[in-house]
PDB file of C-alpha atoms in Angstrom:
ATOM      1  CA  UNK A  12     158.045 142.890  57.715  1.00  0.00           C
ATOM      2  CA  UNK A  13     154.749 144.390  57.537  1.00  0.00           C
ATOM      3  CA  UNK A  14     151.899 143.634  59.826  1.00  0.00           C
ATOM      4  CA  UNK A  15     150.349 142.264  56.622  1.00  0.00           C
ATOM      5  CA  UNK A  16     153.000 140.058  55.924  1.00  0.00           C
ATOM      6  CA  UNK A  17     153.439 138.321  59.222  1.00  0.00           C
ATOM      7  CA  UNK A  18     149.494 137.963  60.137  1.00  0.00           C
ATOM      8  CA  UNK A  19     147.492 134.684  57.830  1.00  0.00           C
ATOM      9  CA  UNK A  20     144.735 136.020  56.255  1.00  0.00           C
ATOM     10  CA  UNK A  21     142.094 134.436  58.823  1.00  0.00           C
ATOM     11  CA  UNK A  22     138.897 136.386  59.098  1.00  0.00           C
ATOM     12  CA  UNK A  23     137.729 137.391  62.495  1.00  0.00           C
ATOM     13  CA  UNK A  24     134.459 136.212  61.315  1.00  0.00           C
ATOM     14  CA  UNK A  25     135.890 132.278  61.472  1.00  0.00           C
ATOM     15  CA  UNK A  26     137.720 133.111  65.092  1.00  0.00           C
ATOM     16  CA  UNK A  27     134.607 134.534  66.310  1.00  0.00           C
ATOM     17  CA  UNK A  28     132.600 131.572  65.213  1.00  0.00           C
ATOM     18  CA  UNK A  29     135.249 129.074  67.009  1.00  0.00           C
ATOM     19  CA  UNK A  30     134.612 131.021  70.443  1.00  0.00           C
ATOM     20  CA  UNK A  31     131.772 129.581  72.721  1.00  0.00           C
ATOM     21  CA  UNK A  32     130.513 130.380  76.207  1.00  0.00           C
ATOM     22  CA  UNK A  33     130.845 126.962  78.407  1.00  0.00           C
ATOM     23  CA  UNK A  34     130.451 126.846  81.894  1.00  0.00           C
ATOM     24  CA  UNK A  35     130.044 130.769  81.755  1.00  0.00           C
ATOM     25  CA  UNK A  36     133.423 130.721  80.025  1.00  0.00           C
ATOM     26  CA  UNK A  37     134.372 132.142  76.250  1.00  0.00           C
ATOM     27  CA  UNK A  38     136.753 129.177  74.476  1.00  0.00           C
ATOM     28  CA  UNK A  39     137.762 127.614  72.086  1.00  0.00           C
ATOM     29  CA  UNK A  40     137.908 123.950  70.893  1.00  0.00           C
ATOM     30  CA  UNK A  41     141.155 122.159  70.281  1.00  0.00           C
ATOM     31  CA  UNK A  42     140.307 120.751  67.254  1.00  0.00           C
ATOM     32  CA  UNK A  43     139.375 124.418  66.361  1.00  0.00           C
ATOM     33  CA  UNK A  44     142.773 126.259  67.379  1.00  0.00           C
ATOM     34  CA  UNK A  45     144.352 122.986  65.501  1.00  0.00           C
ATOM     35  CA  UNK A  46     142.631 124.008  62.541  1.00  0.00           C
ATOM     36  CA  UNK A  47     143.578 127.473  63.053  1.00  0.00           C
ATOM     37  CA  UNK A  48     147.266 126.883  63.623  1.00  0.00           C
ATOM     38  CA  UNK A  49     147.282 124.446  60.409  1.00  0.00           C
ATOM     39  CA  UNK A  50     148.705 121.533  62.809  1.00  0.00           C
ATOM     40  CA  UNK A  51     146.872 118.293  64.050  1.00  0.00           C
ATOM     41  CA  UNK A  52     144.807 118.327  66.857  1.00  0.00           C
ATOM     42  CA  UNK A  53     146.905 115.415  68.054  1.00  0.00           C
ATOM     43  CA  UNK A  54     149.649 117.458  67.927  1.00  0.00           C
ATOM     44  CA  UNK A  55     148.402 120.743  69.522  1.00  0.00           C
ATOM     45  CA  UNK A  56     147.378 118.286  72.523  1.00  0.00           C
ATOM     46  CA  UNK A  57     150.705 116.417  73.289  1.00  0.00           C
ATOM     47  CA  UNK A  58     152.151 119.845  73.284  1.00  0.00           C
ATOM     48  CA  UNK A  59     149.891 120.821  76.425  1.00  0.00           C
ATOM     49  CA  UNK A  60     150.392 117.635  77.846  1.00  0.00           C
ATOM     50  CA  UNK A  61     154.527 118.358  77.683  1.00  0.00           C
ATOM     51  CA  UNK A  62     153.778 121.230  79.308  1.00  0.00           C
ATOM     52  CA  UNK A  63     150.946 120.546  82.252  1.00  0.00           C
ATOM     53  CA  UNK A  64     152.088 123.659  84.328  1.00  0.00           C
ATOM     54  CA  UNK A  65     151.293 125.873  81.788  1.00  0.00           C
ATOM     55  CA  UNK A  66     148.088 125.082  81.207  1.00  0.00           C
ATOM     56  CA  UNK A  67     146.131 125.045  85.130  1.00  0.00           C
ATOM     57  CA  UNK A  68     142.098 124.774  85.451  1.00  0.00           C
ATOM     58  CA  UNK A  69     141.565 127.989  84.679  1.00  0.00           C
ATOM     59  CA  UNK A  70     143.376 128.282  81.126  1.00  0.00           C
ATOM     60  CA  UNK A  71     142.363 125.074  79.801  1.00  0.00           C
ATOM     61  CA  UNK A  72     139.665 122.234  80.968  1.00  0.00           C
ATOM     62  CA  UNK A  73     138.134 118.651  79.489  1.00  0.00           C
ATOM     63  CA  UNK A  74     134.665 119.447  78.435  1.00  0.00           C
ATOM     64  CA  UNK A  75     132.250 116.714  80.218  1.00  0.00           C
ATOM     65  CA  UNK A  76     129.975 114.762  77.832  1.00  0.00           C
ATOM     66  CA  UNK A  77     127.184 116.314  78.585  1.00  0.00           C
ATOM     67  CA  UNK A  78     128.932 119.527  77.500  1.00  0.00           C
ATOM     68  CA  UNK A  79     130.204 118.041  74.555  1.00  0.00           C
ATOM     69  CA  UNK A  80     126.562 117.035  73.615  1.00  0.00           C
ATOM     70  CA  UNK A  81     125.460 120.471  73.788  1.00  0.00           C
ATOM     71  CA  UNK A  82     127.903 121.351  71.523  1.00  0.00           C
ATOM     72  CA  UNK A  83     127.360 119.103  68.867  1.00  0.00           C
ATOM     73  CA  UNK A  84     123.675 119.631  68.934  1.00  0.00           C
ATOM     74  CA  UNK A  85     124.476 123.094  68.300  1.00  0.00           C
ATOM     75  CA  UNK A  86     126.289 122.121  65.678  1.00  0.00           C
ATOM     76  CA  UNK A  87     128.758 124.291  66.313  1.00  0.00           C
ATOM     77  CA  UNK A  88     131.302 122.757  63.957  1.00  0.00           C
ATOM     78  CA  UNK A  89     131.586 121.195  61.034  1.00  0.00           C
ATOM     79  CA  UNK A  90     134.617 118.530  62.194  1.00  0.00           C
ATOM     80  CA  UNK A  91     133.246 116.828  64.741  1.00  0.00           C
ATOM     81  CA  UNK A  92     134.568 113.197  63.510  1.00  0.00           C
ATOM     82  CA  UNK A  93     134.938 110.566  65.788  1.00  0.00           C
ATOM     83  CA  UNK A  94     137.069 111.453  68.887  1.00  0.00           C
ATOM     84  CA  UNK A  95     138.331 108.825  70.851  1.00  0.00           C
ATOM     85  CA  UNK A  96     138.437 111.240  73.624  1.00  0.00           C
ATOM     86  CA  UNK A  97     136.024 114.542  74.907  1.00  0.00           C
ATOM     87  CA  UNK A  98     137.941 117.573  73.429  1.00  0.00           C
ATOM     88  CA  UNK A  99     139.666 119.952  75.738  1.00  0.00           C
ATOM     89  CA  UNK A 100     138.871 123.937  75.748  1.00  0.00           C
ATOM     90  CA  UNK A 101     140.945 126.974  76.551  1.00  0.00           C
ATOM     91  CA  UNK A 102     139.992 130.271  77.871  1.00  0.00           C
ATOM     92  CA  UNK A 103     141.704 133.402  76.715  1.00  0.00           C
ATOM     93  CA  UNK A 104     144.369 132.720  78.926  1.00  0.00           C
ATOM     94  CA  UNK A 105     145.194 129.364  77.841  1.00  0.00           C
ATOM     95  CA  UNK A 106     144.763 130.542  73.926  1.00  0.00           C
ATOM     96  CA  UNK A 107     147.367 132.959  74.647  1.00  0.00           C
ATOM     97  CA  UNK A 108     149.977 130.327  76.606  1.00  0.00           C
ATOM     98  CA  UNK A 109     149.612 127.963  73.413  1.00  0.00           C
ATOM     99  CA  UNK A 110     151.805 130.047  71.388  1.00  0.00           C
ATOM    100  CA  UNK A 111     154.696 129.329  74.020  1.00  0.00           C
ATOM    101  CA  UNK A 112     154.249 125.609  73.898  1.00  0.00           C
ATOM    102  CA  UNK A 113     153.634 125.845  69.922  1.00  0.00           C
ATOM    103  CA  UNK A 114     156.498 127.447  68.852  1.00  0.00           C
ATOM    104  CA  UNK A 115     155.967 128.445  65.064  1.00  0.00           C
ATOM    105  CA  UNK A 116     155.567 131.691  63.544  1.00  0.00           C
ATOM    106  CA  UNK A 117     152.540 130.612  62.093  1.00  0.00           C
ATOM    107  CA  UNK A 118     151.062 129.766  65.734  1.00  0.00           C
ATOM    108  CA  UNK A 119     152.602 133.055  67.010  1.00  0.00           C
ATOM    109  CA  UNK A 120     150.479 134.815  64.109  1.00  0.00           C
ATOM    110  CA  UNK A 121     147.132 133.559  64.896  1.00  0.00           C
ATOM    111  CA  UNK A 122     147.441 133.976  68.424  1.00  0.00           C
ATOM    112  CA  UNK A 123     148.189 137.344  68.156  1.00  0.00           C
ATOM    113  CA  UNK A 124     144.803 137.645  66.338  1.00  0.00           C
ATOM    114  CA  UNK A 125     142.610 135.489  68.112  1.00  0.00           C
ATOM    115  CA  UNK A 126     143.795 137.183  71.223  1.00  0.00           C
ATOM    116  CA  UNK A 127     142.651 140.480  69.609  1.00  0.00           C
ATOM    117  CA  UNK A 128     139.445 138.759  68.909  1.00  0.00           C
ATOM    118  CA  UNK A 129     138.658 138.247  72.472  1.00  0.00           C
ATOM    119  CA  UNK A 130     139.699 141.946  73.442  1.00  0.00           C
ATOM    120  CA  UNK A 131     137.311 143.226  70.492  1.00  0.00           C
ATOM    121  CA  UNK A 132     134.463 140.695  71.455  1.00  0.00           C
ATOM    122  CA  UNK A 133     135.389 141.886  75.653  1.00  0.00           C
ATOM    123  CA  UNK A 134     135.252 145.475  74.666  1.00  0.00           C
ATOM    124  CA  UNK A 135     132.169 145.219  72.551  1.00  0.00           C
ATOM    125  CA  UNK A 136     130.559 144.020  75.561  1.00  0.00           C
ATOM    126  CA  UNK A 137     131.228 145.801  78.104  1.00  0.00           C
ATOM    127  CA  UNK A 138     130.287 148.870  75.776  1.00  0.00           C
ATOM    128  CA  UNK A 139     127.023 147.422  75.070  1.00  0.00           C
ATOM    129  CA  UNK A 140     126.106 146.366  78.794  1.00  0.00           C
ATOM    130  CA  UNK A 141     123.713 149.085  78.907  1.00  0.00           C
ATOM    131  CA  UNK A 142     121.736 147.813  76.036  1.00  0.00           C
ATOM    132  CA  UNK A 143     121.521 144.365  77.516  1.00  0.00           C
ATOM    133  CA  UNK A 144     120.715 145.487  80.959  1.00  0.00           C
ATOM    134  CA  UNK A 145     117.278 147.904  79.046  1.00  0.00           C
ATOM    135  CA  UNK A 146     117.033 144.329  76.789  1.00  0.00           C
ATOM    136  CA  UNK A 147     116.442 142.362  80.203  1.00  0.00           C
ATOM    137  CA  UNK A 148     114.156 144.745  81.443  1.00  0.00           C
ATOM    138  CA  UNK A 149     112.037 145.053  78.617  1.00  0.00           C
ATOM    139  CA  UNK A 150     112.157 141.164  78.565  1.00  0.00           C
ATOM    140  CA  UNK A 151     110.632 141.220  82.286  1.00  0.00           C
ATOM    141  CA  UNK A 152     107.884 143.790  81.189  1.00  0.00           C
ATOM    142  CA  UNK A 153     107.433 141.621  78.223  1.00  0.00           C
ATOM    143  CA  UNK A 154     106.997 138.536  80.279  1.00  0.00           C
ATOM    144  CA  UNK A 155     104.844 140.268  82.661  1.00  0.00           C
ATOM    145  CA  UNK A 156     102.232 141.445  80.185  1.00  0.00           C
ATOM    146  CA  UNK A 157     102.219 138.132  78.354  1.00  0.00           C
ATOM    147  CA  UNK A 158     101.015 136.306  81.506  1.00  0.00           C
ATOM    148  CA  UNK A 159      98.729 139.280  82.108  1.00  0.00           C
ATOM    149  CA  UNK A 160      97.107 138.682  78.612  1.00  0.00           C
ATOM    150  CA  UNK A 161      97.002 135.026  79.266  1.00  0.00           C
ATOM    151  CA  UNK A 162      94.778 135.910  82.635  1.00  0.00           C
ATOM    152  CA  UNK A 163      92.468 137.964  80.571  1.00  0.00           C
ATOM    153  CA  UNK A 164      91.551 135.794  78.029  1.00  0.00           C
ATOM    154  CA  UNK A 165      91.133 132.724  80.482  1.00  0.00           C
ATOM    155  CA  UNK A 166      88.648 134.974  82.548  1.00  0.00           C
ATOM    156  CA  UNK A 167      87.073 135.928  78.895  1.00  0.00           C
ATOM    157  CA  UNK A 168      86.879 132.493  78.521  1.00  0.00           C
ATOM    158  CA  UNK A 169      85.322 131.738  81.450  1.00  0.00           C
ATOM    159  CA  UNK A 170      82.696 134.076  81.136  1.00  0.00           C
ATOM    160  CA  UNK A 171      81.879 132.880  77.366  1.00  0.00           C
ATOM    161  CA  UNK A 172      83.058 135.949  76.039  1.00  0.00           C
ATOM    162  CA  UNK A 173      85.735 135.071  73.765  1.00  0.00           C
TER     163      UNK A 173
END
């Protein structure tokens, strides 16, 4: 079997898209990876819940509603239909441990990619930590001459000359 033929055609695109940063955090929603794993969300959830010790604090977590509120104003998905209950989230880690607790080749599949999302999206990163550290400095200049130019136009002001 090729690696063609045992991978769904799922663009990293849409996997990057279903990753978001919550409580410093990269996961995904349940009703995302259900979407992803063409099952019910229902369904990807009783299988955590048949197997709690695979899933500890640090793999998977209930978003709080404020969290969930931030999420939906962000409109970060187009499925957000009414839920009886606040979605749960999983980290890398827990994204990983689903495919052991869903147990189809088509789950196998997809994790196998989204978990080579995350290394990509990690790797990308820490490659580009340079740029974001020269970013946040140039944000602190930029933040520093703004106020600056703010002081010299109220003392213009004050002076009547502008």
């Amino acid at each position: 079997m090729s690696k063609k033929e045992s991978t769904p055609a799922i663009a990293d695109e849409l996997v990057m898209s279903k990753i978001h940063t919550v409580r410093g955090q990269k996961v995904m929603l349940d009703s995302d990876l259900a979407e992803l794993y063409q099952v019910e969300t229902r369904t990807l959830n009783q299988a955590v819940n048949r197997n709690p010790k695979r899933f500890p604090a640090d793999f998977m977590f209930m978003l709080d509603p404020e969290e969930w509120e931030i999420l939906i104003s962000q409109n970060v998905t187009s499925s957000w239909g009414g839920r009886r209950k606040l979605p749960l989230v999983f980290t890398e880690q827990g994204v990983a441990m689903l495919s052991s607790v869903l147990n189809s080749q088509a789950a196998i599949a997809v994790n196998i990619q989204i978990i080579r999302v995350f290394t990509r999206m990690r790797t990308m990163f820490a490659t580009h930590k340079d740029v974001l550290v020269q970013l946040e400095k140039l944000n602190g200049k930029v933040s520093h001459h703004d106020r600056d130019i703010r002081a010299i136009f109220k003392h213009l002001k004050k002076y009547g000359t502008a």
